[in-house]
PDB file of C-alpha atoms in Angstrom:
ATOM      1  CA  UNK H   1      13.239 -91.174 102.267  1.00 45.00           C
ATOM      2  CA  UNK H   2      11.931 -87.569 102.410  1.00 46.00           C
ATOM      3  CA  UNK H   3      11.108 -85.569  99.537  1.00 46.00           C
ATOM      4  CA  UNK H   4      13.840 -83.222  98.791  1.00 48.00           C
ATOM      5  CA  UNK H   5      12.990 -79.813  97.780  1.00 46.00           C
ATOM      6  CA  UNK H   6      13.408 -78.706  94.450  1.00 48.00           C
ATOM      7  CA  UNK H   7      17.058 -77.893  93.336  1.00 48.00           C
ATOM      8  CA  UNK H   8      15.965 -75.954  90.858  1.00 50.00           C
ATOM      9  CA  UNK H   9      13.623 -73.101  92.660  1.00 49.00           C
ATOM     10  CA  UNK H  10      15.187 -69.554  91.784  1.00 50.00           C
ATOM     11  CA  UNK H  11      17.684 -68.494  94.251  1.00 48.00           C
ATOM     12  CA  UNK H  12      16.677 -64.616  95.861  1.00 50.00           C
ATOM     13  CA  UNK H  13      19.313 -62.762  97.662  1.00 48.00           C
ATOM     14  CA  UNK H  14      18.383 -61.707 100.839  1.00 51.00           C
ATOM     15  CA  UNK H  15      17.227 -58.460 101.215  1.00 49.00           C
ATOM     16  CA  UNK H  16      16.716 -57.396  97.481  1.00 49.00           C
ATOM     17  CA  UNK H  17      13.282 -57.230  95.704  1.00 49.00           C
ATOM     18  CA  UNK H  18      12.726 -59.380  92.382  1.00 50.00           C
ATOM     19  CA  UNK H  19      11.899 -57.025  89.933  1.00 51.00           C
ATOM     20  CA  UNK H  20       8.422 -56.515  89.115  1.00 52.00           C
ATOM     21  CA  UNK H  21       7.569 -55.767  85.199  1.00 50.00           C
ATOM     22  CA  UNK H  22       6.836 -52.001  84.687  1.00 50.00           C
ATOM     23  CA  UNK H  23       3.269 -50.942  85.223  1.00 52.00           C
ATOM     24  CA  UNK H  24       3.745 -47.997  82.881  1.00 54.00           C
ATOM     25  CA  UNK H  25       2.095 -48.006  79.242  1.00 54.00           C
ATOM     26  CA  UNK H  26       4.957 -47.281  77.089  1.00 58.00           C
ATOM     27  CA  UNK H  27       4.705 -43.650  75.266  1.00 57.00           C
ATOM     28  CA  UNK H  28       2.645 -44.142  71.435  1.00 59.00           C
ATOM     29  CA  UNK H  29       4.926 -42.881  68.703  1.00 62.00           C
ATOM     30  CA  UNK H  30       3.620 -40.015  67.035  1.00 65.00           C
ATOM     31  CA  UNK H  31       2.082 -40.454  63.358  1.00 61.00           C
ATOM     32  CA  UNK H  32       5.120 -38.158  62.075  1.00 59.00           C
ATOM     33  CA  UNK H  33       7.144 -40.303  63.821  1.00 62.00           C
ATOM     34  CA  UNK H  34       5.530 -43.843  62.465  1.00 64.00           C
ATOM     35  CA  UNK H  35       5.463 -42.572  58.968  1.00 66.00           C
ATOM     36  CA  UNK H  36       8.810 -40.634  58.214  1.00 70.00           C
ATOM     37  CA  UNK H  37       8.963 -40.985  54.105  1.00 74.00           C
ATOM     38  CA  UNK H  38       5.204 -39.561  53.887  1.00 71.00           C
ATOM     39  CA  UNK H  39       6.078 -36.852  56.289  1.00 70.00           C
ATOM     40  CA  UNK H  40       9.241 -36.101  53.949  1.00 75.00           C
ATOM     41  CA  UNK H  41       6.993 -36.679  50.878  1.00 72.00           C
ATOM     42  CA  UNK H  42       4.482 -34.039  53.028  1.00 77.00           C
ATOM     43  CA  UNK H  43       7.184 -31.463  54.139  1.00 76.00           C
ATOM     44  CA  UNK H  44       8.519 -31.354  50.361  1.00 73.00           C
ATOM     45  CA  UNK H  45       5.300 -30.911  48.462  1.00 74.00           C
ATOM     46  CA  UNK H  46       4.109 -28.230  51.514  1.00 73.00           C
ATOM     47  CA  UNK H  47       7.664 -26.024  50.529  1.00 79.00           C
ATOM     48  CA  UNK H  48       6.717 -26.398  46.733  1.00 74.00           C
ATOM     49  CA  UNK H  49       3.107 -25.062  47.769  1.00 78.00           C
ATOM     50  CA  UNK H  50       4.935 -21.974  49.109  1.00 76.00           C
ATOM     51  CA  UNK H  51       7.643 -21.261  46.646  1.00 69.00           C
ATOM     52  CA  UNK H  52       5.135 -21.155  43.892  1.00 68.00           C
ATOM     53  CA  UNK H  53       2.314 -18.987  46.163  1.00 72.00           C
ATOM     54  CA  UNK H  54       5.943 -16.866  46.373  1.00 64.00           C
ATOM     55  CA  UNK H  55       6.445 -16.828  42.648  1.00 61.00           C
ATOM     56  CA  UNK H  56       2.943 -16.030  41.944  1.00 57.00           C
ATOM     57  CA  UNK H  57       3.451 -12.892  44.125  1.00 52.00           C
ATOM     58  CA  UNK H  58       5.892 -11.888  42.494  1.00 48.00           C
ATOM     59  CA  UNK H  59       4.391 -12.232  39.261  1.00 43.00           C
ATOM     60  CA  UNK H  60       1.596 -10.476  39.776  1.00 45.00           C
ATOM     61  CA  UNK H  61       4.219  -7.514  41.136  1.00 43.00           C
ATOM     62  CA  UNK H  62       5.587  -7.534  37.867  1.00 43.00           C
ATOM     63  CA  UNK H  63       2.049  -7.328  36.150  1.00 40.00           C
ATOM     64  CA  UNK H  64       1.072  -4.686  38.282  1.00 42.00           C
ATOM     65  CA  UNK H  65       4.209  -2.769  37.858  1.00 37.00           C
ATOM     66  CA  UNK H  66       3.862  -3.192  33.751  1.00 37.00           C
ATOM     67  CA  UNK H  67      -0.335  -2.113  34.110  1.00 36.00           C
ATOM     68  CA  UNK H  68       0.914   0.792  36.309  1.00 37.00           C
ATOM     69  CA  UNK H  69       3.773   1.913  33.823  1.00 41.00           C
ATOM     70  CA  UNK H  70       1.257   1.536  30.791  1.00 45.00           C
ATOM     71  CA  UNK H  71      -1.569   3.500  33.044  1.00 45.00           C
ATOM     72  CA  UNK H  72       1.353   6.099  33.701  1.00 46.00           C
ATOM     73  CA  UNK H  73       1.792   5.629  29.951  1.00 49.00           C
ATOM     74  CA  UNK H  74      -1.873   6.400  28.705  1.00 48.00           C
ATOM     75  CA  UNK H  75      -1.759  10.443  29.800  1.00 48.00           C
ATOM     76  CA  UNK H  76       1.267  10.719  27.842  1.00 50.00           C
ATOM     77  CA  UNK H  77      -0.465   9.686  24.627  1.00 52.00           C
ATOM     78  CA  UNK H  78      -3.396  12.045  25.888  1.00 54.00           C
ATOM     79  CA  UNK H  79      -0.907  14.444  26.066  1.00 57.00           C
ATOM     80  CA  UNK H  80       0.701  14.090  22.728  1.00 58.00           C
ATOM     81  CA  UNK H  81      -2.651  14.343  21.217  1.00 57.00           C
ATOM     82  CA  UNK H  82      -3.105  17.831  23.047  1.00 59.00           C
ATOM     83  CA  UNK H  83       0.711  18.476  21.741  1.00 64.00           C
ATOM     84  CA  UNK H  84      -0.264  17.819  18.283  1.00 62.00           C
ATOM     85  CA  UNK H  85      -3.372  19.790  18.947  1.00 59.00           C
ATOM     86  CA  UNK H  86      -1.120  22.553  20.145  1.00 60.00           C
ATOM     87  CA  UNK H  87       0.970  22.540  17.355  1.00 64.00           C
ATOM     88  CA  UNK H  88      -1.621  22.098  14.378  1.00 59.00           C
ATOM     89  CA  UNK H  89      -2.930  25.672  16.209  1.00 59.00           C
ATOM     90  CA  UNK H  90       0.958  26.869  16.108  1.00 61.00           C
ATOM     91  CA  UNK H  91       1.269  25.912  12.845  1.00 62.00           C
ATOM     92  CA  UNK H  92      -1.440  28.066  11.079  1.00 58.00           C
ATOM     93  CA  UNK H  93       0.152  31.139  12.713  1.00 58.00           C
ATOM     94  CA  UNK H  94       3.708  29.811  11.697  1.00 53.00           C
ATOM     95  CA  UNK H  95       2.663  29.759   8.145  1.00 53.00           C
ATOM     96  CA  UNK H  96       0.802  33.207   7.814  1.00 53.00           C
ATOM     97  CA  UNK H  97       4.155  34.392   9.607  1.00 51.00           C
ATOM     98  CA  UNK H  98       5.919  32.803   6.714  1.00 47.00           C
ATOM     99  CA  UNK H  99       3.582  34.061   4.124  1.00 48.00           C
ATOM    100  CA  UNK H 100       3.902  38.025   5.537  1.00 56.00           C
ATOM    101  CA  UNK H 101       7.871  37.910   6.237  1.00 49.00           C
ATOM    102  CA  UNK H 102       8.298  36.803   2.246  1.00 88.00           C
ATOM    103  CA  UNK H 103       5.899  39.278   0.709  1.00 96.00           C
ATOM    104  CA  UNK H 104       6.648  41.977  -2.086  1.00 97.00           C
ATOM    105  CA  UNK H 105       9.655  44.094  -1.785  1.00 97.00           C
ATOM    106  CA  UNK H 106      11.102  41.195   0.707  1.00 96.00           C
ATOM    107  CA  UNK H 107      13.960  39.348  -0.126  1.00 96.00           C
ATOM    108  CA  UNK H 108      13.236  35.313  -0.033  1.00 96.00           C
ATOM    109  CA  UNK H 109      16.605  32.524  -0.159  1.00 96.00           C
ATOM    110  CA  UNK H 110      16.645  29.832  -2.774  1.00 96.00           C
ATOM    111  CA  UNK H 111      19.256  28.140  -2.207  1.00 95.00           C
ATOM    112  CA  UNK H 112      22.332  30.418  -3.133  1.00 97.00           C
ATOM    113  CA  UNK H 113      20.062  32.958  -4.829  1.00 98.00           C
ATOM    114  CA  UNK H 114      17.905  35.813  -2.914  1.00 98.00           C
ATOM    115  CA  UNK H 115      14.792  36.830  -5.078  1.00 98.00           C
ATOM    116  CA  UNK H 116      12.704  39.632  -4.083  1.00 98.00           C
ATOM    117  CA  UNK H 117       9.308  39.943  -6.040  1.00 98.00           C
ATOM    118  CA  UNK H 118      10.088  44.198  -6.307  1.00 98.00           C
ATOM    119  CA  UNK H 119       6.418  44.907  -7.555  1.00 98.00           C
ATOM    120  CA  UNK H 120       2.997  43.089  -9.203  1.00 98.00           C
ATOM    121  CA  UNK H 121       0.828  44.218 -12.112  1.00 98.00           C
ATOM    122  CA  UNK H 122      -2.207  43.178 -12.745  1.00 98.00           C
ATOM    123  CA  UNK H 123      -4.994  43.132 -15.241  1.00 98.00           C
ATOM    124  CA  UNK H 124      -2.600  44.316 -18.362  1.00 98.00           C
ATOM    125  CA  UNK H 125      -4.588  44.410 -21.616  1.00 98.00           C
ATOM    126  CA  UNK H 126      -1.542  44.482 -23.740  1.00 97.00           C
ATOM    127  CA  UNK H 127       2.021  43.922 -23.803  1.00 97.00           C
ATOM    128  CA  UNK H 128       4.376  45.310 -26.433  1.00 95.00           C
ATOM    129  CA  UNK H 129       3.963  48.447 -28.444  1.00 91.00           C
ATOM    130  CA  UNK H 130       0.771  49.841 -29.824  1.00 87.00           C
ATOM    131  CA  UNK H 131       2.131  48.769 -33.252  1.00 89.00           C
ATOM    132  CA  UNK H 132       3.825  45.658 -32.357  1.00 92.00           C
ATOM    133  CA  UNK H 133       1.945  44.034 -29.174  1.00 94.00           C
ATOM    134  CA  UNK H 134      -0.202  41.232 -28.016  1.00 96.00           C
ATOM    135  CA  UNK H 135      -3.201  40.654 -25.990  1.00 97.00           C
ATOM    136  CA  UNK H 136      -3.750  38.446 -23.548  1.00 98.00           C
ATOM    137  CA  UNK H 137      -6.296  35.407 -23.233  1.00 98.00           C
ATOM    138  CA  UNK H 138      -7.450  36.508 -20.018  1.00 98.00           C
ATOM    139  CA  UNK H 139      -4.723  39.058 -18.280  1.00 99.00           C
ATOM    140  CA  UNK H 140      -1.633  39.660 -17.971  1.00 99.00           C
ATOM    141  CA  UNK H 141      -0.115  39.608 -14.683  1.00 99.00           C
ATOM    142  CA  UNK H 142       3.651  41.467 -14.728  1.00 99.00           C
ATOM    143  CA  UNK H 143       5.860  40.435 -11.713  1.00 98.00           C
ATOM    144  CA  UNK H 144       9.136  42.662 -11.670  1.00 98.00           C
ATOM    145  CA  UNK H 145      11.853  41.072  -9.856  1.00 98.00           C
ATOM    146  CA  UNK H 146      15.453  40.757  -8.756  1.00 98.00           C
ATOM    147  CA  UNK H 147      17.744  37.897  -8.891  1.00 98.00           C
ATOM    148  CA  UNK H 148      20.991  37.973  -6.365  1.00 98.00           C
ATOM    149  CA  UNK H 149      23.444  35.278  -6.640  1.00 98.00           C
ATOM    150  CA  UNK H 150      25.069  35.175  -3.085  1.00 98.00           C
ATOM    151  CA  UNK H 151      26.596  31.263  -3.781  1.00 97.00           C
ATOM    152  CA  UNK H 152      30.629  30.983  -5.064  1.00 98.00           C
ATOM    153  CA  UNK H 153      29.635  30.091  -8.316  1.00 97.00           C
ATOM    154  CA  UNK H 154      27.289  30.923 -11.390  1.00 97.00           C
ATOM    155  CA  UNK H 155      23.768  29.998 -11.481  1.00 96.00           C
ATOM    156  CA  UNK H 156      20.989  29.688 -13.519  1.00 96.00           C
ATOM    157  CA  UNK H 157      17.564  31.434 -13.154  1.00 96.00           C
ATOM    158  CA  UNK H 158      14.767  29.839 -15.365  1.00 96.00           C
ATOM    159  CA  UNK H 159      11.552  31.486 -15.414  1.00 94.00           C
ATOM    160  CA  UNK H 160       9.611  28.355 -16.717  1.00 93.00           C
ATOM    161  CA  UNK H 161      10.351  26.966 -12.932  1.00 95.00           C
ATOM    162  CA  UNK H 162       8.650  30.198 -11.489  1.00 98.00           C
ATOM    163  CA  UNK H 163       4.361  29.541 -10.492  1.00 98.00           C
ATOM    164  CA  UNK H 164       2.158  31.593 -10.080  1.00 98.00           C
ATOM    165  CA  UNK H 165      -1.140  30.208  -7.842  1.00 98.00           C
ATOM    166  CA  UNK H 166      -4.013  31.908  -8.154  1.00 98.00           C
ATOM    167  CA  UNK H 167      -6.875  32.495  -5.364  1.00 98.00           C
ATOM    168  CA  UNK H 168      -8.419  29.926  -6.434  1.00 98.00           C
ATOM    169  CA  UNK H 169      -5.629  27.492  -6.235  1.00 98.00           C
ATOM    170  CA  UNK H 170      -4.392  26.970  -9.719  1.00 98.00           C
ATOM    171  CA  UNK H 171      -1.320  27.207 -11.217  1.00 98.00           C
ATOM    172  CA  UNK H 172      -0.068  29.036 -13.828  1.00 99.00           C
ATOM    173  CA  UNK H 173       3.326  29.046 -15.874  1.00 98.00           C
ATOM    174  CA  UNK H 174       4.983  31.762 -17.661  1.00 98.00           C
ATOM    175  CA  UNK H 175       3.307  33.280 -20.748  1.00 98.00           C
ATOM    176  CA  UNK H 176       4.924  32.543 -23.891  1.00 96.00           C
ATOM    177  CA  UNK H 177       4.383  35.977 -25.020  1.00 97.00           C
ATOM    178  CA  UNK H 178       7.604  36.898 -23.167  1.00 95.00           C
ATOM    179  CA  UNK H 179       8.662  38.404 -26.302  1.00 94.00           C
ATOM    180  CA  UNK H 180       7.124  41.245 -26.084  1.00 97.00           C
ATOM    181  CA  UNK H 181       8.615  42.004 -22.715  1.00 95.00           C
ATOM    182  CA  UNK H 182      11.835  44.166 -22.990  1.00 94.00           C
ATOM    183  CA  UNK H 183      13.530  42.927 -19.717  1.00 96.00           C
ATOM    184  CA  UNK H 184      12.180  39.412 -19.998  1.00 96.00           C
ATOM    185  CA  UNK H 185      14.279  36.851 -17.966  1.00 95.00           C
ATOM    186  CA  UNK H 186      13.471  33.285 -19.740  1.00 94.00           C
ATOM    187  CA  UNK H 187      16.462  32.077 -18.512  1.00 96.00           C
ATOM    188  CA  UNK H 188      19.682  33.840 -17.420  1.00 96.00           C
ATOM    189  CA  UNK H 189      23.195  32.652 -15.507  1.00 97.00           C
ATOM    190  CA  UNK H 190      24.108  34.961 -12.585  1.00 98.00           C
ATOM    191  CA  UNK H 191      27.823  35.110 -11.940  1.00 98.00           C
ATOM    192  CA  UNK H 192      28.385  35.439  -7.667  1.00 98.00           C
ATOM    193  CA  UNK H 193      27.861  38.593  -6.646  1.00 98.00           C
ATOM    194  CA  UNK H 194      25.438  39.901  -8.866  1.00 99.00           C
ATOM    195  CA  UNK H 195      22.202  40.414  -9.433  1.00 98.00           C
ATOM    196  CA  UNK H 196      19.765  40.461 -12.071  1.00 98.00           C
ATOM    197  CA  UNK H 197      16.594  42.583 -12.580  1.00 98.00           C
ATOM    198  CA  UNK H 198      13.487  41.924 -14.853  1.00 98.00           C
ATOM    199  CA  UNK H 199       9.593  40.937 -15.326  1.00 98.00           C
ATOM    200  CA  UNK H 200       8.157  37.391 -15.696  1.00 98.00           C
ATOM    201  CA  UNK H 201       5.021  37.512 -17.943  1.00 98.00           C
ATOM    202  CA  UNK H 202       1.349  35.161 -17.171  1.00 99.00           C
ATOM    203  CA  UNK H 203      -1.640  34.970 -18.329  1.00 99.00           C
ATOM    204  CA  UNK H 204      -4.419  34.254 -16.095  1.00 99.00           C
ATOM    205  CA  UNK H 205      -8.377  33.967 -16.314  1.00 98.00           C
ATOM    206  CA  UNK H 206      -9.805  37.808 -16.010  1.00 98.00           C
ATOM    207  CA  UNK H 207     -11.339  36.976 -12.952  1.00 98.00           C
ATOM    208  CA  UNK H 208      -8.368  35.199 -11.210  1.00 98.00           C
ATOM    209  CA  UNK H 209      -6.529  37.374  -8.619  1.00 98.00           C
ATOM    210  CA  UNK H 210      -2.544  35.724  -7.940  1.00 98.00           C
ATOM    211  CA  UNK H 211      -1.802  35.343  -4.372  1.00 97.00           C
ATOM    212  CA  UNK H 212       1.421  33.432  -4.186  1.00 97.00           C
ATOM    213  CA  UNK H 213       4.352  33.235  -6.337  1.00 98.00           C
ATOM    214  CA  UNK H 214       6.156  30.161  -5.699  1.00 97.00           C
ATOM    215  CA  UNK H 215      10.048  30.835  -6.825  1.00 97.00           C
ATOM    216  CA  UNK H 216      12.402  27.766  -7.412  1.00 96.00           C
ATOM    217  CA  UNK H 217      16.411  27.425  -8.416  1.00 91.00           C
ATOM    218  CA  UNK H 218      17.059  23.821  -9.580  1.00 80.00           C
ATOM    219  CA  UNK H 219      15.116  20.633  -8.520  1.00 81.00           C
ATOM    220  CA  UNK H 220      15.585  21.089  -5.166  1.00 86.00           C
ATOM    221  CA  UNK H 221      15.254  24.995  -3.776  1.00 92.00           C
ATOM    222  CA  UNK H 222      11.905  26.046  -2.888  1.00 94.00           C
ATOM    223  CA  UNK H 223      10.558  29.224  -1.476  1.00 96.00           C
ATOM    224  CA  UNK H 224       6.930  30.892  -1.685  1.00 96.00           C
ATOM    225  CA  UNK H 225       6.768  34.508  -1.814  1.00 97.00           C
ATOM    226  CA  UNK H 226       2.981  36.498  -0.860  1.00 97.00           C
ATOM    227  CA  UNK H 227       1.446  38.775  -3.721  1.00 96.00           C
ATOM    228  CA  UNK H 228      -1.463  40.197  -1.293  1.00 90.00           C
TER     229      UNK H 228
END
């Protein structure tokens, strides 16, 4: 018997190619592509990288800003020390305009009272009568005044609270030899509306010359009149 072909041989339709396996190298992923949690791991640390290079910008901005407002700053402290400058040289004048607009014959304000230092006498050998006087230590210095009470109410005029300042700087309190002084004030009340007139007594060194007499009402009323 003749050998039978094989049953089993793959059947071909006519007319249609078998298909041949492709001769094409398939595409190579990319490493992005291979190795997606390290590129996520990448892509996240890479946007930390530039929010802080952002944040560092801006901090420096805000550095610069703060160095530019303190540099902006450091004339104006230049400038208050010319201001103070300036105003140590205004001052001087301020106070010898002070000094001249209270001198003798000019009325000064303490508190309700207006004092004007009327005239100055200095010098005096003796106070008192030729029979019934004293004489000084040094001189006497004889300041007549006038007390005006332009308040609502009484007040008091002490001449123990009145100075006088020599050129020298020192000061001196009334004499006590006020005694002898016929329109001596010591201390007087001054109803409003009126004044009062008389002569505060010191004794100063012979060689002193008074400059300033520095009139007070109370604890808290101040005022400086100029004897030159």
């Amino acid at each position: 018997m003749s050998e039978q072909t094989n049953s089993h041989a793959p059947f071909e339709p006519a007319g249609q190619p078998s298909e041949q396996p492709s001769s094409q190298p398939q595409k190579k992923k990319s490493w992005f592509a291979r190795h997606k949690i390290l590129t996520a791991v990448l892509a996240v640390v890479v946007i930390g990288i530039i929010g802080a290079i952002a944040g560092g910008g801006g901090s420096n901005g805000k550095s610069g800003s703060t160095s530019t407002s303190q540099s902006g700053q450091a004339p104006a402290a230049g400038q208050s020390a010319d201001q103070q400058s300036g105003q140590a040289g205004e001052e001087a004048p301020a106070e010898q305009k002070k000094e001249a607009a209270a001198g003798i014959g000019q009325p000064v304000a303490v508190g309700d009272l207006e004092v004007t230092a009327k005239s100055v006498e200095t010098g005096v050998t003796q106070v008192g009568t030729p029979g019934f006087g004293k004489k000084p230590q040094g001189q006497y210095v004889l300041i007549h005044v006038s007390i005006k009470n332009n308040g609502n109410e009484a007040e008091s005029f002490s001449e123990t609270n009145q100075k006088l300042i020599d050129d020298q700087g020192r000061e001196h309190s009334t004499s006590g030899d006020w005694a002898y002084i016929e329109d001596n004030i010591l201390y007087k009340d001054i109803n409003p509306g009126n004044t009062l007139e008389g002569t505060m007594l010191y004794d100063i060194p012979a060689d002193a010359t008074p400059t300033t007499l520095q009139v007070a009402s109370g604890w808290t009323h101040k005022a400086e009149i100029s004897l030159r």
